[in-house]
Amino acid sequence: MNGKVYLIGAGPGDYGLITLKGLQLIETADVLVYDRLINENLIYRTPARCEKIYVGKQAANHAMPQDQINETLYQKAKEGKTVVRLKGGDPYVFGRGGEEGIYLAERGIPVEIVPGITSSIAGPCYAGIPVTHRDWASSFHVFTGNFKDEIRGLNFKNIAELEGTLVFLMGFGNLDYITEGLIGAGKDPETPMAVISHATTRRQKTAVGTIATIRKICEEEQLTPPAISLVGDVVKCREYLNFFETRRKKSALILRDARQSDIFAKKLLADDFEPVVCPIIEIEKRDASPELKSAIENAASYSWIVFTSPNGVKAFFELMKESGGDLRSLGHIRFACIGKATAELLANVGFKADLVPEKQVSDALGEALKERLTADDRVMVPRSAIANNRLIDIVGEVCPVDDIKIYDTRIRTENEDQLRALLSGGEIDYIPFTSASTVEGFVKALNGDLSCLEKAKTVAIGPITEKKMLKLNIKPDLVAADHSLEGVIEAMKGDR
Ligand code: SAH
């Protein structure tokens, strides 16, 4: 049976500017086919199984030709796959979405389109320019400024007569052609004009002038493509509405597993930080080996279960479900958790934690738990395969304890280039390390070369993370007083 292709608009660049529907579909993709200018964070939202095919232009190389893109979409859908074709802005605004859709429809592949926020409107918006305003412009018109593959050029005579705002995409290399064309056709050279480059991203820069002066101003301000050019009196509104460039948020890097980044990203956004996702570790629940299966099946024989992270809770209950377990068999068990987030997740499954020590570190939990245990107790600790053993040692002094390796922490060195680019580009203000394994992943992904760390401040969630950082030659600039995500954010807020 044929699969389906979703042509989805990814929005202009800002991670948050994709539709909910688009994001939900990305999370179901078997195959992702994506262009340049797509926010990386969206690519990480695909499931682990997803095949990712990049078809955009890289500096020296050429993009995949359009007919080859069409054919790739067709072949993957024919294999029965759910294909997400992710395109910058809106798929139908100079995005060749129409061509791709028709190619597939002609071959009997079901296609669905999810519109996106086009850069032609969002770019001006983020530069403080509304494309219409009752006092200045009652219409807006969007043109392509790239004629390499167009049959006709622009009809400047008609364009110059329009009273609305003029927006040109793909015109950065042709600015002279546009400004000279407009002036030649009688447009007032003093009409305000703006060029917005890398709109809605941390690199956004806007040049403002008139049709006559804009070219020179762009040069002086060293603007680079992609860029949107806009002509019209609405540019004057920027004086009041330039919310984005005047109040640039501090950014914080999220290094944890992509599937966990959401919780942290939401908290950061709520406190006015910009989250930037670059996962360098990935949590993988272990498949149920006979030993693991029997440990889970025998869970009822323990008197305490200790969760040291939300991952442990997640993996444990997933495995429990997979092996046909019944939660009623756990009724007598007491639960201990490190961290509020762990306890919250446990509560979501329906169990109230009996012990959550104030200090969110494993030694504190070990000591607090020790006081409550007798030699008759039996403790299970389902946790990461790479966790250290202090907790087990402390508890083991009183009663039997089983360290159940329930999930693996894989280091995603494949994100090294992106990590390096983000850090050396000075785009990151804070690097919060939320676990010792993120520190390890980070240093490994960078191959031990920490020179690109200079432009950002590092934050440790707690003493174990701090210790690991020092061991790997990263001096923490900040250490959270409360060892939780909230604590990390508080530390950054105090510094901001
Ligand atoms: N479908 C896209 C447009 C694709 S054409 C949309 O709806 O936005 C590519 C052109 O869009 C670029 O040459 C540039 O002019 C513009 N563009 C796209 N994203 C941009 C961004 N973040 N900043 C500035 N211009 C952008």
mmCIF file of C-alpha atoms in Angstrom, residues 56-252:
data_model
loop_
_atom_site.group_PDB
_atom_site.id
_atom_site.type_symbol
_atom_site.label_atom_id
_atom_site.label_comp_id
_atom_site.label_asym_id
_atom_site.label_seq_id
_atom_site.Cartn_x
_atom_site.Cartn_y
_atom_site.Cartn_z
ATOM 1 C CA GLY A 56 19.183 21.797 0.254
ATOM 2 C CA LYS A 57 22.242 23.578 -0.970
ATOM 3 C CA GLN A 58 25.462 23.393 0.984
ATOM 4 C CA ALA A 59 28.077 26.121 0.480
ATOM 5 C CA ALA A 60 30.034 24.468 -2.336
ATOM 6 C CA ASN A 61 27.604 21.801 -3.466
ATOM 7 C CA HIS A 62 24.429 22.014 -5.381
ATOM 8 C CA ALA A 63 21.022 21.226 -4.095
ATOM 9 C CA MET A 64 19.355 18.014 -5.187
ATOM 10 C CA PRO A 65 17.641 18.827 -8.519
ATOM 11 C CA GLN A 66 13.888 19.282 -8.256
ATOM 12 C CA ASP A 67 12.988 16.232 -10.368
ATOM 13 C CA GLN A 68 15.147 14.085 -8.124
ATOM 14 C CA ILE A 69 13.405 15.467 -5.032
ATOM 15 C CA ASN A 70 10.031 14.676 -6.591
ATOM 16 C CA GLU A 71 11.163 11.165 -7.385
ATOM 17 C CA THR A 72 12.577 10.597 -3.881
ATOM 18 C CA LEU A 73 9.269 11.623 -2.314
ATOM 19 C CA TYR A 74 7.426 9.335 -4.728
ATOM 20 C CA GLN A 75 9.658 6.300 -4.162
ATOM 21 C CA LYS A 76 9.566 6.590 -0.367
ATOM 22 C CA ALA A 77 5.790 6.951 -0.343
ATOM 23 C CA LYS A 78 5.504 3.974 -2.689
ATOM 24 C CA GLU A 79 7.354 1.895 -0.120
ATOM 25 C CA GLY A 80 4.437 2.616 2.215
ATOM 26 C CA LYS A 81 6.282 5.222 4.261
ATOM 27 C CA THR A 82 4.907 8.309 5.923
ATOM 28 C CA VAL A 83 6.976 11.017 4.294
ATOM 29 C CA VAL A 84 7.296 14.520 5.682
ATOM 30 C CA ARG A 85 8.537 17.062 3.188
ATOM 31 C CA LEU A 86 9.552 20.008 5.335
ATOM 32 C CA LYS A 87 9.909 23.328 3.562
ATOM 33 C CA GLY A 88 10.927 26.784 4.772
ATOM 34 C CA GLY A 89 8.112 29.282 5.355
ATOM 35 C CA ASP A 90 4.975 28.202 3.530
ATOM 36 C CA PRO A 91 5.211 25.341 1.006
ATOM 37 C CA TYR A 92 3.305 27.260 -1.655
ATOM 38 C CA VAL A 93 5.048 30.625 -1.393
ATOM 39 C CA PHE A 94 7.950 30.279 -3.859
ATOM 40 C CA GLY A 95 8.454 26.866 -2.361
ATOM 41 C CA ARG A 96 7.687 24.571 -5.290
ATOM 42 C CA GLY A 97 5.138 22.855 -3.091
ATOM 43 C CA GLY A 98 2.701 22.932 -5.986
ATOM 44 C CA GLU A 99 5.135 21.112 -8.281
ATOM 45 C CA GLU A 100 5.873 18.414 -5.756
ATOM 46 C CA GLY A 101 2.214 17.955 -4.855
ATOM 47 C CA ILE A 102 1.117 17.600 -8.478
ATOM 48 C CA TYR A 103 3.925 15.136 -9.287
ATOM 49 C CA LEU A 104 2.786 12.894 -6.442
ATOM 50 C CA ALA A 105 -0.941 13.287 -7.075
ATOM 51 C CA GLU A 106 -0.443 12.297 -10.729
ATOM 52 C CA ARG A 107 1.156 9.075 -9.528
ATOM 53 C CA GLY A 108 -1.602 8.202 -7.095
ATOM 54 C CA ILE A 109 0.216 9.174 -3.889
ATOM 55 C CA PRO A 110 -2.011 10.817 -1.271
ATOM 56 C CA VAL A 111 -0.717 14.273 -0.414
ATOM 57 C CA GLU A 112 -1.684 16.613 2.374
ATOM 58 C CA ILE A 113 -0.411 20.168 2.770
ATOM 59 C CA VAL A 114 0.154 21.941 6.057
ATOM 60 C CA PRO A 115 0.578 25.673 5.492
ATOM 61 C CA GLY A 116 3.399 27.494 7.201
ATOM 62 C CA ILE A 117 4.134 31.016 8.314
ATOM 63 C CA THR A 118 5.819 32.593 5.350
ATOM 64 C CA SER A 119 8.953 34.655 5.791
ATOM 65 C CA SER A 120 7.388 37.330 3.579
ATOM 66 C CA ILE A 121 5.119 38.294 6.484
ATOM 67 C CA ALA A 122 6.964 36.956 9.538
ATOM 68 C CA GLY A 123 10.302 38.526 8.513
ATOM 69 C CA PRO A 124 8.884 42.057 8.388
ATOM 70 C CA CYS A 125 6.912 41.334 11.571
ATOM 71 C CA TYR A 126 10.082 40.387 13.483
ATOM 72 C CA ALA A 127 11.730 43.541 12.124
ATOM 73 C CA GLY A 128 8.924 45.646 13.582
ATOM 74 C CA ILE A 129 7.098 46.203 10.284
ATOM 75 C CA PRO A 130 3.418 45.309 9.812
ATOM 76 C CA VAL A 131 2.819 44.598 6.124
ATOM 77 C CA THR A 132 -0.490 46.482 6.268
ATOM 78 C CA HIS A 133 -1.568 49.382 8.445
ATOM 79 C CA ARG A 134 -4.667 51.501 7.915
ATOM 80 C CA ASP A 135 -2.644 54.719 7.774
ATOM 81 C CA TRP A 136 0.097 53.467 5.447
ATOM 82 C CA ALA A 137 -0.804 50.460 3.306
ATOM 83 C CA SER A 138 -4.050 48.683 2.532
ATOM 84 C CA SER A 139 -2.504 45.822 0.590
ATOM 85 C CA PHE A 140 0.774 43.959 0.304
ATOM 86 C CA HIS A 141 2.341 42.235 -2.666
ATOM 87 C CA VAL A 142 4.944 39.513 -2.653
ATOM 88 C CA PHE A 143 7.367 39.098 -5.576
ATOM 89 C CA THR A 144 10.285 36.901 -6.394
ATOM 90 C CA GLY A 145 13.452 38.819 -7.061
ATOM 91 C CA ASN A 146 15.213 35.868 -8.636
ATOM 92 C CA PHE A 147 14.820 35.506 -12.347
ATOM 93 C CA LYS A 148 17.305 32.824 -13.186
ATOM 94 C CA ASP A 149 14.580 30.344 -13.770
ATOM 95 C CA GLU A 150 11.747 32.743 -14.456
ATOM 96 C CA ILE A 151 10.601 33.464 -17.981
ATOM 97 C CA ARG A 152 9.690 37.070 -17.311
ATOM 98 C CA GLY A 153 11.313 39.707 -15.196
ATOM 99 C CA LEU A 154 9.294 42.056 -13.035
ATOM 100 C CA ASN A 155 6.891 44.508 -14.616
ATOM 101 C CA PHE A 156 8.117 47.572 -12.769
ATOM 102 C CA LYS A 157 5.633 49.888 -14.441
ATOM 103 C CA ASN A 158 2.735 48.012 -12.852
ATOM 104 C CA ILE A 159 4.547 47.495 -9.572
ATOM 105 C CA ALA A 160 5.446 51.155 -9.156
ATOM 106 C CA GLU A 161 1.767 52.057 -9.401
ATOM 107 C CA LEU A 162 0.772 49.801 -6.516
ATOM 108 C CA GLU A 163 0.018 51.611 -3.304
ATOM 109 C CA GLY A 164 0.533 48.665 -1.012
ATOM 110 C CA THR A 165 3.679 47.338 0.637
ATOM 111 C CA LEU A 166 6.068 45.579 -1.754
ATOM 112 C CA VAL A 167 7.882 42.494 -0.525
ATOM 113 C CA PHE A 168 10.655 40.807 -2.518
ATOM 114 C CA LEU A 169 11.946 37.348 -1.706
ATOM 115 C CA MET A 170 15.137 35.884 -3.151
ATOM 116 C CA GLY A 171 16.166 39.366 -4.225
ATOM 117 C CA PHE A 172 19.272 40.051 -2.191
ATOM 118 C CA GLY A 173 21.634 39.438 -5.082
ATOM 119 C CA ASN A 174 19.421 41.563 -7.304
ATOM 120 C CA LEU A 175 18.922 44.606 -5.099
ATOM 121 C CA ASP A 176 20.204 46.995 -7.760
ATOM 122 C CA TYR A 177 17.848 45.549 -10.313
ATOM 123 C CA ILE A 178 14.909 46.041 -7.941
ATOM 124 C CA THR A 179 15.737 49.545 -6.721
ATOM 125 C CA GLU A 180 16.713 50.834 -10.162
ATOM 126 C CA GLY A 181 13.651 49.216 -11.706
ATOM 127 C CA LEU A 182 11.336 50.887 -9.186
ATOM 128 C CA ILE A 183 12.943 54.325 -9.516
ATOM 129 C CA GLY A 184 13.019 54.027 -13.310
ATOM 130 C CA ALA A 185 9.294 53.315 -13.295
ATOM 131 C CA GLY A 186 8.574 56.450 -11.294
ATOM 132 C CA LYS A 187 8.493 55.268 -7.696
ATOM 133 C CA ASP A 188 9.631 57.969 -5.268
ATOM 134 C CA PRO A 189 13.295 57.202 -4.428
ATOM 135 C CA GLU A 190 12.659 58.507 -0.911
ATOM 136 C CA THR A 191 10.152 55.725 -0.182
ATOM 137 C CA PRO A 192 11.280 53.827 2.936
ATOM 138 C CA MET A 193 12.862 50.453 2.275
ATOM 139 C CA ALA A 194 14.128 47.743 4.611
ATOM 140 C CA VAL A 195 16.131 44.563 4.104
ATOM 141 C CA ILE A 196 15.788 41.864 6.749
ATOM 142 C CA SER A 197 18.380 39.113 6.760
ATOM 143 C CA HIS A 198 18.159 35.792 8.630
ATOM 144 C CA ALA A 199 14.750 36.867 9.802
ATOM 145 C CA THR A 200 13.328 35.396 13.020
ATOM 146 C CA THR A 201 16.634 33.718 13.917
ATOM 147 C CA ARG A 202 19.296 34.773 16.397
ATOM 148 C CA ARG A 203 21.239 36.187 13.431
ATOM 149 C CA GLN A 204 18.481 38.528 12.309
ATOM 150 C CA LYS A 205 19.749 41.910 11.128
ATOM 151 C CA THR A 206 17.758 44.669 9.469
ATOM 152 C CA ALA A 207 18.965 47.520 7.300
ATOM 153 C CA VAL A 208 16.674 50.523 6.937
ATOM 154 C CA GLY A 209 16.875 53.312 4.381
ATOM 155 C CA THR A 210 15.113 54.420 1.228
ATOM 156 C CA ILE A 211 14.918 52.892 -2.222
ATOM 157 C CA ALA A 212 17.794 55.185 -3.163
ATOM 158 C CA THR A 213 20.054 54.384 -0.208
ATOM 159 C CA ILE A 214 19.307 50.814 0.854
ATOM 160 C CA ARG A 215 21.915 49.090 -1.261
ATOM 161 C CA LYS A 216 24.755 51.040 0.332
ATOM 162 C CA ILE A 217 23.363 50.589 3.831
ATOM 163 C CA CYS A 218 23.177 46.821 3.336
ATOM 164 C CA GLU A 219 26.829 46.837 2.363
ATOM 165 C CA GLU A 220 27.834 48.948 5.340
ATOM 166 C CA GLU A 221 25.947 46.726 7.745
ATOM 167 C CA GLN A 222 27.304 43.601 6.064
ATOM 168 C CA LEU A 223 23.988 41.908 5.590
ATOM 169 C CA THR A 224 24.019 38.452 4.060
ATOM 170 C CA PRO A 225 21.306 36.316 2.428
ATOM 171 C CA PRO A 226 18.720 34.926 2.901
ATOM 172 C CA ALA A 227 16.985 38.240 3.058
ATOM 173 C CA ILE A 228 13.643 39.889 2.452
ATOM 174 C CA SER A 229 13.427 43.324 0.881
ATOM 175 C CA LEU A 230 10.438 45.490 1.678
ATOM 176 C CA VAL A 231 9.312 48.829 0.259
ATOM 177 C CA GLY A 232 6.668 51.064 1.809
ATOM 178 C CA ASP A 233 5.758 53.612 4.455
ATOM 179 C CA VAL A 234 4.990 50.826 6.948
ATOM 180 C CA VAL A 235 8.763 50.704 7.582
ATOM 181 C CA LYS A 236 8.188 53.761 9.818
ATOM 182 C CA CYS A 237 6.346 51.575 12.344
ATOM 183 C CA ARG A 238 9.648 49.910 13.212
ATOM 184 C CA GLU A 239 10.425 52.799 15.503
ATOM 185 C CA TYR A 240 7.659 51.499 17.799
ATOM 186 C CA LEU A 241 7.292 47.827 17.011
ATOM 187 C CA ASN A 242 10.833 46.500 16.844
ATOM 188 C CA PHE A 243 10.284 44.004 19.654
ATOM 189 C CA PHE A 244 12.692 41.310 18.507
ATOM 190 C CA GLU A 245 15.990 43.032 17.787
ATOM 191 C CA THR A 246 15.772 45.506 20.664
ATOM 192 C CA ARG A 247 15.134 42.876 23.327
ATOM 193 C CA ARG A 248 17.142 39.923 22.273
ATOM 194 C CA LYS A 249 16.667 37.055 24.647
ATOM 195 C CA LYS A 250 19.560 35.241 26.208
ATOM 196 C CA SER A 251 19.874 31.780 24.749
ATOM 197 C CA ALA A 252 20.459 28.510 26.547
#
